[in-house]
Structure formats: C-alpha cells, structure tokens
C-alpha cells in the first residue's frame, strides 16, 4: 500500500534545535524512553527523569534497566511533546554515558531534584546520564488526511 503525500506537505521544514533549545524542551516534560543494551539486544524503558546542570537524572530499581545503564555501552534517552494549539511537535535525543550516583553528598543532592517515578516500588538507584551529544527537531504535525488512501476506510477481514 502506498501513501500519497501532497507536494506542499512534503516540503514543510524541520527545524533543527540547538543545545539550549533542547535542554529547554527536556525541562518541560518528565517522561522519556531510555534505550540501553541488555545482554545481546537493545531494549527500551519508559522512565521519569529530571534535568540537573546539563545532565539527566533518574531513579530505578534492580533489573535489566539498571544492568543496561551500568554497562560499558552508551545509552540514549528520547523525549518528545506536542503543542495542541499550534500543532507543533518536538523530539530530543540525548546520547551519552550513564553512571550511578555514589557517595553521601551526591545522593543527598539528588534528593533535592524532586524526582518522583510514576510507578511504585523500590527505586533506590540514582543514575546520571552525561551527554556526549544532544539533538532535537521541531516540526508541524501532519494532518491525518494527508496519509489517507482509498484503502484507509476499506472493510477489513476478521482475524483468523
């Protein structure tokens, strides 16, 4: 099936964001998706984070996510959002190295970050992502009818 996109929509620009704009947007939301390498495959975990002096900090418990971030492989965190009034969406990706916060002073400082995970449970490991790169883009959300095809409204067969 081929989606036909109007010529004027395909030429809409994507605004590439500078580092300052990316950090500003990351401060507006608290949920992102963390990509890590676990054993022999990539995995993605939703998490709550906060921005702290040019780094990202999150809490987690024991498990695959913690094992993935403490390995030697870099991690990536992606966050995004959309302004319903303007129809503008954004996406920011942070890539870098993650490390556990250690020492009494670091852990006490992290308590002042107001980092509250949505999911209950023991999350006593504080992790800091120090970025090697941060990239972002902003773009206009394409209206759904742009992607409409003659088959979009077709009756579908029942699953077997």
JSON list of C-alpha atoms in Angstrom, two decimals:
[
{"chain": "A", "resi": 1, "resn": "UNK", "atom": "CA", "xyz": [0.00, 0.00, 0.00]},
{"chain": "A", "resi": 2, "resn": "UNK", "atom": "CA", "xyz": [1.33, 3.42, -0.91]},
{"chain": "A", "resi": 3, "resn": "UNK", "atom": "CA", "xyz": [0.56, 6.59, 0.97]},
{"chain": "A", "resi": 4, "resn": "UNK", "atom": "CA", "xyz": [0.28, 9.66, -1.19]},
{"chain": "A", "resi": 5, "resn": "UNK", "atom": "CA", "xyz": [1.53, 12.81, 0.44]},
{"chain": "A", "resi": 6, "resn": "UNK", "atom": "CA", "xyz": [0.67, 16.19, -1.07]},
{"chain": "A", "resi": 7, "resn": "UNK", "atom": "CA", "xyz": [3.68, 18.01, -2.51]},
{"chain": "A", "resi": 8, "resn": "UNK", "atom": "CA", "xyz": [3.24, 21.04, -0.24]},
{"chain": "A", "resi": 9, "resn": "UNK", "atom": "CA", "xyz": [3.29, 18.83, 2.90]},
{"chain": "A", "resi": 10, "resn": "UNK", "atom": "CA", "xyz": [6.46, 17.02, 1.87]},
{"chain": "A", "resi": 11, "resn": "UNK", "atom": "CA", "xyz": [8.36, 20.32, 1.68]},
{"chain": "A", "resi": 12, "resn": "UNK", "atom": "CA", "xyz": [7.47, 21.54, 5.16]},
{"chain": "A", "resi": 13, "resn": "UNK", "atom": "CA", "xyz": [10.62, 22.30, 7.04]},
{"chain": "A", "resi": 14, "resn": "UNK", "atom": "CA", "xyz": [12.00, 20.59, 10.07]},
{"chain": "A", "resi": 15, "resn": "UNK", "atom": "CA", "xyz": [13.64, 22.98, 12.50]},
{"chain": "A", "resi": 16, "resn": "UNK", "atom": "CA", "xyz": [16.85, 21.58, 13.93]},
{"chain": "A", "resi": 17, "resn": "UNK", "atom": "CA", "xyz": [17.20, 22.73, 17.50]},
{"chain": "A", "resi": 18, "resn": "UNK", "atom": "CA", "xyz": [20.33, 23.97, 19.19]},
{"chain": "A", "resi": 19, "resn": "UNK", "atom": "CA", "xyz": [21.52, 22.61, 22.52]},
{"chain": "A", "resi": 20, "resn": "UNK", "atom": "CA", "xyz": [19.87, 25.37, 24.57]},
{"chain": "A", "resi": 21, "resn": "UNK", "atom": "CA", "xyz": [16.50, 24.78, 22.91]},
{"chain": "A", "resi": 22, "resn": "UNK", "atom": "CA", "xyz": [16.83, 21.02, 23.51]},
{"chain": "A", "resi": 23, "resn": "UNK", "atom": "CA", "xyz": [17.52, 21.49, 27.22]},
{"chain": "A", "resi": 24, "resn": "UNK", "atom": "CA", "xyz": [14.59, 23.90, 27.49]},
{"chain": "A", "resi": 25, "resn": "UNK", "atom": "CA", "xyz": [12.24, 21.31, 26.00]},
{"chain": "A", "resi": 26, "resn": "UNK", "atom": "CA", "xyz": [13.64, 18.50, 28.17]},
{"chain": "A", "resi": 27, "resn": "UNK", "atom": "CA", "xyz": [12.77, 20.63, 31.22]},
{"chain": "A", "resi": 28, "resn": "UNK", "atom": "CA", "xyz": [9.12, 20.86, 30.06]},
{"chain": "A", "resi": 29, "resn": "UNK", "atom": "CA", "xyz": [8.44, 17.12, 30.33]},
{"chain": "A", "resi": 30, "resn": "UNK", "atom": "CA", "xyz": [9.49, 14.45, 32.81]},
{"chain": "A", "resi": 31, "resn": "UNK", "atom": "CA", "xyz": [8.95, 11.24, 30.86]},
{"chain": "A", "resi": 32, "resn": "UNK", "atom": "CA", "xyz": [11.23, 9.79, 28.23]},
{"chain": "A", "resi": 33, "resn": "UNK", "atom": "CA", "xyz": [12.30, 6.48, 26.74]},
{"chain": "A", "resi": 34, "resn": "UNK", "atom": "CA", "xyz": [15.68, 5.10, 27.67]},
{"chain": "A", "resi": 35, "resn": "UNK", "atom": "CA", "xyz": [17.47, 2.86, 25.16]},
{"chain": "A", "resi": 36, "resn": "UNK", "atom": "CA", "xyz": [20.11, 0.51, 26.59]},
{"chain": "A", "resi": 37, "resn": "UNK", "atom": "CA", "xyz": [21.96, -2.61, 25.52]},
{"chain": "A", "resi": 38, "resn": "UNK", "atom": "CA", "xyz": [20.88, -5.66, 27.56]},
{"chain": "A", "resi": 39, "resn": "UNK", "atom": "CA", "xyz": [22.79, -8.92, 27.08]},
{"chain": "A", "resi": 40, "resn": "UNK", "atom": "CA", "xyz": [22.72, -9.34, 23.30]},
{"chain": "A", "resi": 41, "resn": "UNK", "atom": "CA", "xyz": [19.96, -6.92, 22.26]},
{"chain": "A", "resi": 42, "resn": "UNK", "atom": "CA", "xyz": [18.71, -3.35, 22.60]},
{"chain": "A", "resi": 43, "resn": "UNK", "atom": "CA", "xyz": [15.86, -2.61, 24.99]},
{"chain": "A", "resi": 44, "resn": "UNK", "atom": "CA", "xyz": [13.75, 0.47, 25.69]},
{"chain": "A", "resi": 45, "resn": "UNK", "atom": "CA", "xyz": [12.28, 1.55, 29.02]},
{"chain": "A", "resi": 46, "resn": "UNK", "atom": "CA", "xyz": [9.94, 4.44, 29.79]},
{"chain": "A", "resi": 47, "resn": "UNK", "atom": "CA", "xyz": [11.13, 6.47, 32.75]},
{"chain": "A", "resi": 48, "resn": "UNK", "atom": "CA", "xyz": [10.76, 9.68, 34.69]},
{"chain": "A", "resi": 49, "resn": "UNK", "atom": "CA", "xyz": [13.79, 11.94, 34.62]},
{"chain": "A", "resi": 50, "resn": "UNK", "atom": "CA", "xyz": [14.84, 15.42, 35.62]},
{"chain": "A", "resi": 51, "resn": "UNK", "atom": "CA", "xyz": [17.39, 17.82, 34.19]},
{"chain": "A", "resi": 52, "resn": "UNK", "atom": "CA", "xyz": [20.29, 18.64, 36.51]},
{"chain": "A", "resi": 53, "resn": "UNK", "atom": "CA", "xyz": [23.07, 21.02, 35.38]},
{"chain": "A", "resi": 54, "resn": "UNK", "atom": "CA", "xyz": [23.45, 19.69, 31.83]},
{"chain": "A", "resi": 55, "resn": "UNK", "atom": "CA", "xyz": [22.78, 16.07, 32.74]},
{"chain": "A", "resi": 56, "resn": "UNK", "atom": "CA", "xyz": [19.71, 13.86, 33.18]},
{"chain": "A", "resi": 57, "resn": "UNK", "atom": "CA", "xyz": [19.00, 12.00, 36.41]},
{"chain": "A", "resi": 58, "resn": "UNK", "atom": "CA", "xyz": [16.53, 9.19, 37.03]},
{"chain": "A", "resi": 59, "resn": "UNK", "atom": "CA", "xyz": [15.77, 6.59, 39.68]},
{"chain": "A", "resi": 60, "resn": "UNK", "atom": "CA", "xyz": [15.48, 2.86, 39.14]},
{"chain": "A", "resi": 61, "resn": "UNK", "atom": "CA", "xyz": [15.48, -0.44, 40.98]},
{"chain": "A", "resi": 62, "resn": "UNK", "atom": "CA", "xyz": [17.30, -3.70, 40.39]},
{"chain": "A", "resi": 63, "resn": "UNK", "atom": "CA", "xyz": [16.76, -5.31, 36.98]},
{"chain": "A", "resi": 64, "resn": "UNK", "atom": "CA", "xyz": [17.54, -5.18, 33.28]},
{"chain": "A", "resi": 65, "resn": "UNK", "atom": "CA", "xyz": [17.39, -1.38, 33.05]},
{"chain": "A", "resi": 66, "resn": "UNK", "atom": "CA", "xyz": [19.95, -0.95, 35.83]},
{"chain": "A", "resi": 67, "resn": "UNK", "atom": "CA", "xyz": [22.20, -3.62, 34.32]},
{"chain": "A", "resi": 68, "resn": "UNK", "atom": "CA", "xyz": [21.96, -1.95, 30.90]},
{"chain": "A", "resi": 69, "resn": "UNK", "atom": "CA", "xyz": [22.86, 1.53, 32.11]},
{"chain": "A", "resi": 70, "resn": "UNK", "atom": "CA", "xyz": [25.78, 0.40, 34.23]},
{"chain": "A", "resi": 71, "resn": "UNK", "atom": "CA", "xyz": [27.47, -1.48, 31.40]},
{"chain": "A", "resi": 72, "resn": "UNK", "atom": "CA", "xyz": [30.15, -0.09, 29.11]},
{"chain": "A", "resi": 73, "resn": "UNK", "atom": "CA", "xyz": [27.71, 0.65, 26.27]},
{"chain": "A", "resi": 74, "resn": "UNK", "atom": "CA", "xyz": [26.43, 4.22, 25.84]},
{"chain": "A", "resi": 75, "resn": "UNK", "atom": "CA", "xyz": [22.73, 4.92, 26.36]},
{"chain": "A", "resi": 76, "resn": "UNK", "atom": "CA", "xyz": [20.20, 7.15, 24.63]},
{"chain": "A", "resi": 77, "resn": "UNK", "atom": "CA", "xyz": [17.16, 8.93, 26.01]},
{"chain": "A", "resi": 78, "resn": "UNK", "atom": "CA", "xyz": [14.41, 10.32, 23.79]},
{"chain": "A", "resi": 79, "resn": "UNK", "atom": "CA", "xyz": [11.67, 12.69, 24.92]},
{"chain": "A", "resi": 80, "resn": "UNK", "atom": "CA", "xyz": [9.04, 14.45, 22.87]},
{"chain": "A", "resi": 81, "resn": "UNK", "atom": "CA", "xyz": [5.98, 16.60, 23.07]},
{"chain": "A", "resi": 82, "resn": "UNK", "atom": "CA", "xyz": [3.37, 18.42, 21.04]},
{"chain": "A", "resi": 83, "resn": "UNK", "atom": "CA", "xyz": [1.62, 21.77, 21.44]},
{"chain": "A", "resi": 84, "resn": "UNK", "atom": "CA", "xyz": [-2.03, 21.01, 20.67]},
{"chain": "A", "resi": 85, "resn": "UNK", "atom": "CA", "xyz": [-2.83, 24.67, 19.93]},
{"chain": "A", "resi": 86, "resn": "UNK", "atom": "CA", "xyz": [-0.06, 25.31, 17.41]},
{"chain": "A", "resi": 87, "resn": "UNK", "atom": "CA", "xyz": [0.22, 21.74, 16.08]},
{"chain": "A", "resi": 88, "resn": "UNK", "atom": "CA", "xyz": [3.99, 21.84, 16.56]},
{"chain": "A", "resi": 89, "resn": "UNK", "atom": "CA", "xyz": [5.75, 18.70, 17.77]},
{"chain": "A", "resi": 90, "resn": "UNK", "atom": "CA", "xyz": [9.29, 18.23, 19.00]},
{"chain": "A", "resi": 91, "resn": "UNK", "atom": "CA", "xyz": [11.68, 15.41, 19.70]},
{"chain": "A", "resi": 92, "resn": "UNK", "atom": "CA", "xyz": [15.00, 15.49, 21.58]},
{"chain": "A", "resi": 93, "resn": "UNK", "atom": "CA", "xyz": [17.59, 12.68, 21.79]},
{"chain": "A", "resi": 94, "resn": "UNK", "atom": "CA", "xyz": [20.38, 12.64, 24.37]},
{"chain": "A", "resi": 95, "resn": "UNK", "atom": "CA", "xyz": [23.23, 10.16, 23.87]},
{"chain": "A", "resi": 96, "resn": "UNK", "atom": "CA", "xyz": [25.93, 9.53, 26.42]},
{"chain": "A", "resi": 97, "resn": "UNK", "atom": "CA", "xyz": [27.26, 7.54, 29.33]},
{"chain": "A", "resi": 98, "resn": "UNK", "atom": "CA", "xyz": [25.23, 6.62, 32.40]},
{"chain": "A", "resi": 99, "resn": "UNK", "atom": "CA", "xyz": [26.68, 6.16, 35.88]},
{"chain": "A", "resi": 100, "resn": "UNK", "atom": "CA", "xyz": [25.28, 5.53, 39.33]},
{"chain": "A", "resi": 101, "resn": "UNK", "atom": "CA", "xyz": [25.43, 8.38, 41.80]},
{"chain": "A", "resi": 102, "resn": "UNK", "atom": "CA", "xyz": [27.73, 7.42, 44.65]},
{"chain": "A", "resi": 103, "resn": "UNK", "atom": "CA", "xyz": [28.68, 9.00, 47.89]},
{"chain": "A", "resi": 104, "resn": "UNK", "atom": "CA", "xyz": [26.51, 10.61, 50.51]},
{"chain": "A", "resi": 105, "resn": "UNK", "atom": "CA", "xyz": [26.77, 14.13, 49.08]},
{"chain": "A", "resi": 106, "resn": "UNK", "atom": "CA", "xyz": [25.74, 13.11, 45.53]},
{"chain": "A", "resi": 107, "resn": "UNK", "atom": "CA", "xyz": [22.79, 11.09, 46.81]},
{"chain": "A", "resi": 108, "resn": "UNK", "atom": "CA", "xyz": [21.64, 13.88, 49.15]},
{"chain": "A", "resi": 109, "resn": "UNK", "atom": "CA", "xyz": [21.90, 16.38, 46.28]},
{"chain": "A", "resi": 110, "resn": "UNK", "atom": "CA", "xyz": [19.77, 14.09, 44.11]},
{"chain": "A", "resi": 111, "resn": "UNK", "atom": "CA", "xyz": [17.02, 14.08, 46.76]},
{"chain": "A", "resi": 112, "resn": "UNK", "atom": "CA", "xyz": [16.54, 17.81, 46.16]},
{"chain": "A", "resi": 113, "resn": "UNK", "atom": "CA", "xyz": [15.76, 17.19, 42.47]},
{"chain": "A", "resi": 114, "resn": "UNK", "atom": "CA", "xyz": [12.12, 16.27, 43.17]},
{"chain": "A", "resi": 115, "resn": "UNK", "atom": "CA", "xyz": [12.39, 13.11, 41.12]},
{"chain": "A", "resi": 116, "resn": "UNK", "atom": "CA", "xyz": [9.21, 11.10, 41.58]},
{"chain": "A", "resi": 117, "resn": "UNK", "atom": "CA", "xyz": [8.75, 7.94, 39.46]},
{"chain": "A", "resi": 118, "resn": "UNK", "atom": "CA", "xyz": [5.16, 7.20, 38.41]},
{"chain": "A", "resi": 119, "resn": "UNK", "atom": "CA", "xyz": [5.44, 3.51, 39.31]},
{"chain": "A", "resi": 120, "resn": "UNK", "atom": "CA", "xyz": [5.66, 2.40, 42.92]},
{"chain": "A", "resi": 121, "resn": "UNK", "atom": "CA", "xyz": [8.40, 0.15, 44.16]},
{"chain": "A", "resi": 122, "resn": "UNK", "atom": "CA", "xyz": [11.92, 0.31, 45.48]},
{"chain": "A", "resi": 123, "resn": "UNK", "atom": "CA", "xyz": [13.91, 2.62, 43.22]},
{"chain": "A", "resi": 124, "resn": "UNK", "atom": "CA", "xyz": [16.94, 3.39, 45.29]},
{"chain": "A", "resi": 125, "resn": "UNK", "atom": "CA", "xyz": [19.50, 3.66, 42.48]},
{"chain": "A", "resi": 126, "resn": "UNK", "atom": "CA", "xyz": [20.03, 7.20, 41.19]},
{"chain": "A", "resi": 127, "resn": "UNK", "atom": "CA", "xyz": [21.54, 7.29, 37.70]},
{"chain": "A", "resi": 128, "resn": "UNK", "atom": "CA", "xyz": [23.05, 10.28, 35.88]},
{"chain": "A", "resi": 129, "resn": "UNK", "atom": "CA", "xyz": [23.34, 10.45, 32.09]},
{"chain": "A", "resi": 130, "resn": "UNK", "atom": "CA", "xyz": [26.17, 12.72, 31.00]},
{"chain": "A", "resi": 131, "resn": "UNK", "atom": "CA", "xyz": [25.59, 13.62, 27.35]},
{"chain": "A", "resi": 132, "resn": "UNK", "atom": "CA", "xyz": [28.10, 13.23, 24.55]},
{"chain": "A", "resi": 133, "resn": "UNK", "atom": "CA", "xyz": [25.51, 14.65, 22.14]},
{"chain": "A", "resi": 134, "resn": "UNK", "atom": "CA", "xyz": [22.08, 16.22, 22.22]},
{"chain": "A", "resi": 135, "resn": "UNK", "atom": "CA", "xyz": [19.98, 16.74, 19.12]},
{"chain": "A", "resi": 136, "resn": "UNK", "atom": "CA", "xyz": [16.44, 17.91, 18.58]},
{"chain": "A", "resi": 137, "resn": "UNK", "atom": "CA", "xyz": [13.95, 18.90, 15.98]},
{"chain": "A", "resi": 138, "resn": "UNK", "atom": "CA", "xyz": [10.60, 20.67, 15.82]},
{"chain": "A", "resi": 139, "resn": "UNK", "atom": "CA", "xyz": [8.03, 20.24, 13.07]},
{"chain": "A", "resi": 140, "resn": "UNK", "atom": "CA", "xyz": [4.39, 20.78, 12.23]},
{"chain": "A", "resi": 141, "resn": "UNK", "atom": "CA", "xyz": [2.18, 17.73, 12.85]},
{"chain": "A", "resi": 142, "resn": "UNK", "atom": "CA", "xyz": [0.83, 16.45, 9.55]},
{"chain": "A", "resi": 143, "resn": "UNK", "atom": "CA", "xyz": [-2.98, 16.29, 9.36]},
{"chain": "A", "resi": 144, "resn": "UNK", "atom": "CA", "xyz": [-4.28, 12.69, 9.33]},
{"chain": "A", "resi": 145, "resn": "UNK", "atom": "CA", "xyz": [-5.97, 13.14, 5.95]},
{"chain": "A", "resi": 146, "resn": "UNK", "atom": "CA", "xyz": [-2.54, 13.67, 4.38]},
{"chain": "A", "resi": 147, "resn": "UNK", "atom": "CA", "xyz": [-1.95, 9.95, 4.77]},
{"chain": "A", "resi": 148, "resn": "UNK", "atom": "CA", "xyz": [-5.44, 8.82, 3.72]},
{"chain": "A", "resi": 149, "resn": "UNK", "atom": "CA", "xyz": [-5.61, 6.29, 0.91]},
{"chain": "A", "resi": 150, "resn": "UNK", "atom": "CA", "xyz": [-8.55, 4.68, -0.87]},
{"chain": "A", "resi": 151, "resn": "UNK", "atom": "CA", "xyz": [-7.99, 1.60, 1.29]},
{"chain": "A", "resi": 152, "resn": "UNK", "atom": "CA", "xyz": [-7.95, 3.51, 4.59]},
{"chain": "A", "resi": 153, "resn": "UNK", "atom": "CA", "xyz": [-11.71, 3.12, 5.02]},
{"chain": "A", "resi": 154, "resn": "UNK", "atom": "CA", "xyz": [-11.97, -0.35, 3.48]},
{"chain": "A", "resi": 155, "resn": "UNK", "atom": "CA", "xyz": [-13.65, -3.13, 5.43]},
{"chain": "A", "resi": 156, "resn": "UNK", "atom": "CA", "xyz": [-11.05, -5.36, 6.96]},
{"chain": "A", "resi": 157, "resn": "UNK", "atom": "CA", "xyz": [-11.33, -9.12, 7.14]},
{"chain": "A", "resi": 158, "resn": "UNK", "atom": "CA", "xyz": [-11.82, -10.70, 10.53]},
{"chain": "A", "resi": 159, "resn": "UNK", "atom": "CA", "xyz": [-8.76, -12.12, 12.24]},
{"chain": "A", "resi": 160, "resn": "UNK", "atom": "CA", "xyz": [-8.45, -15.88, 11.99]}
]
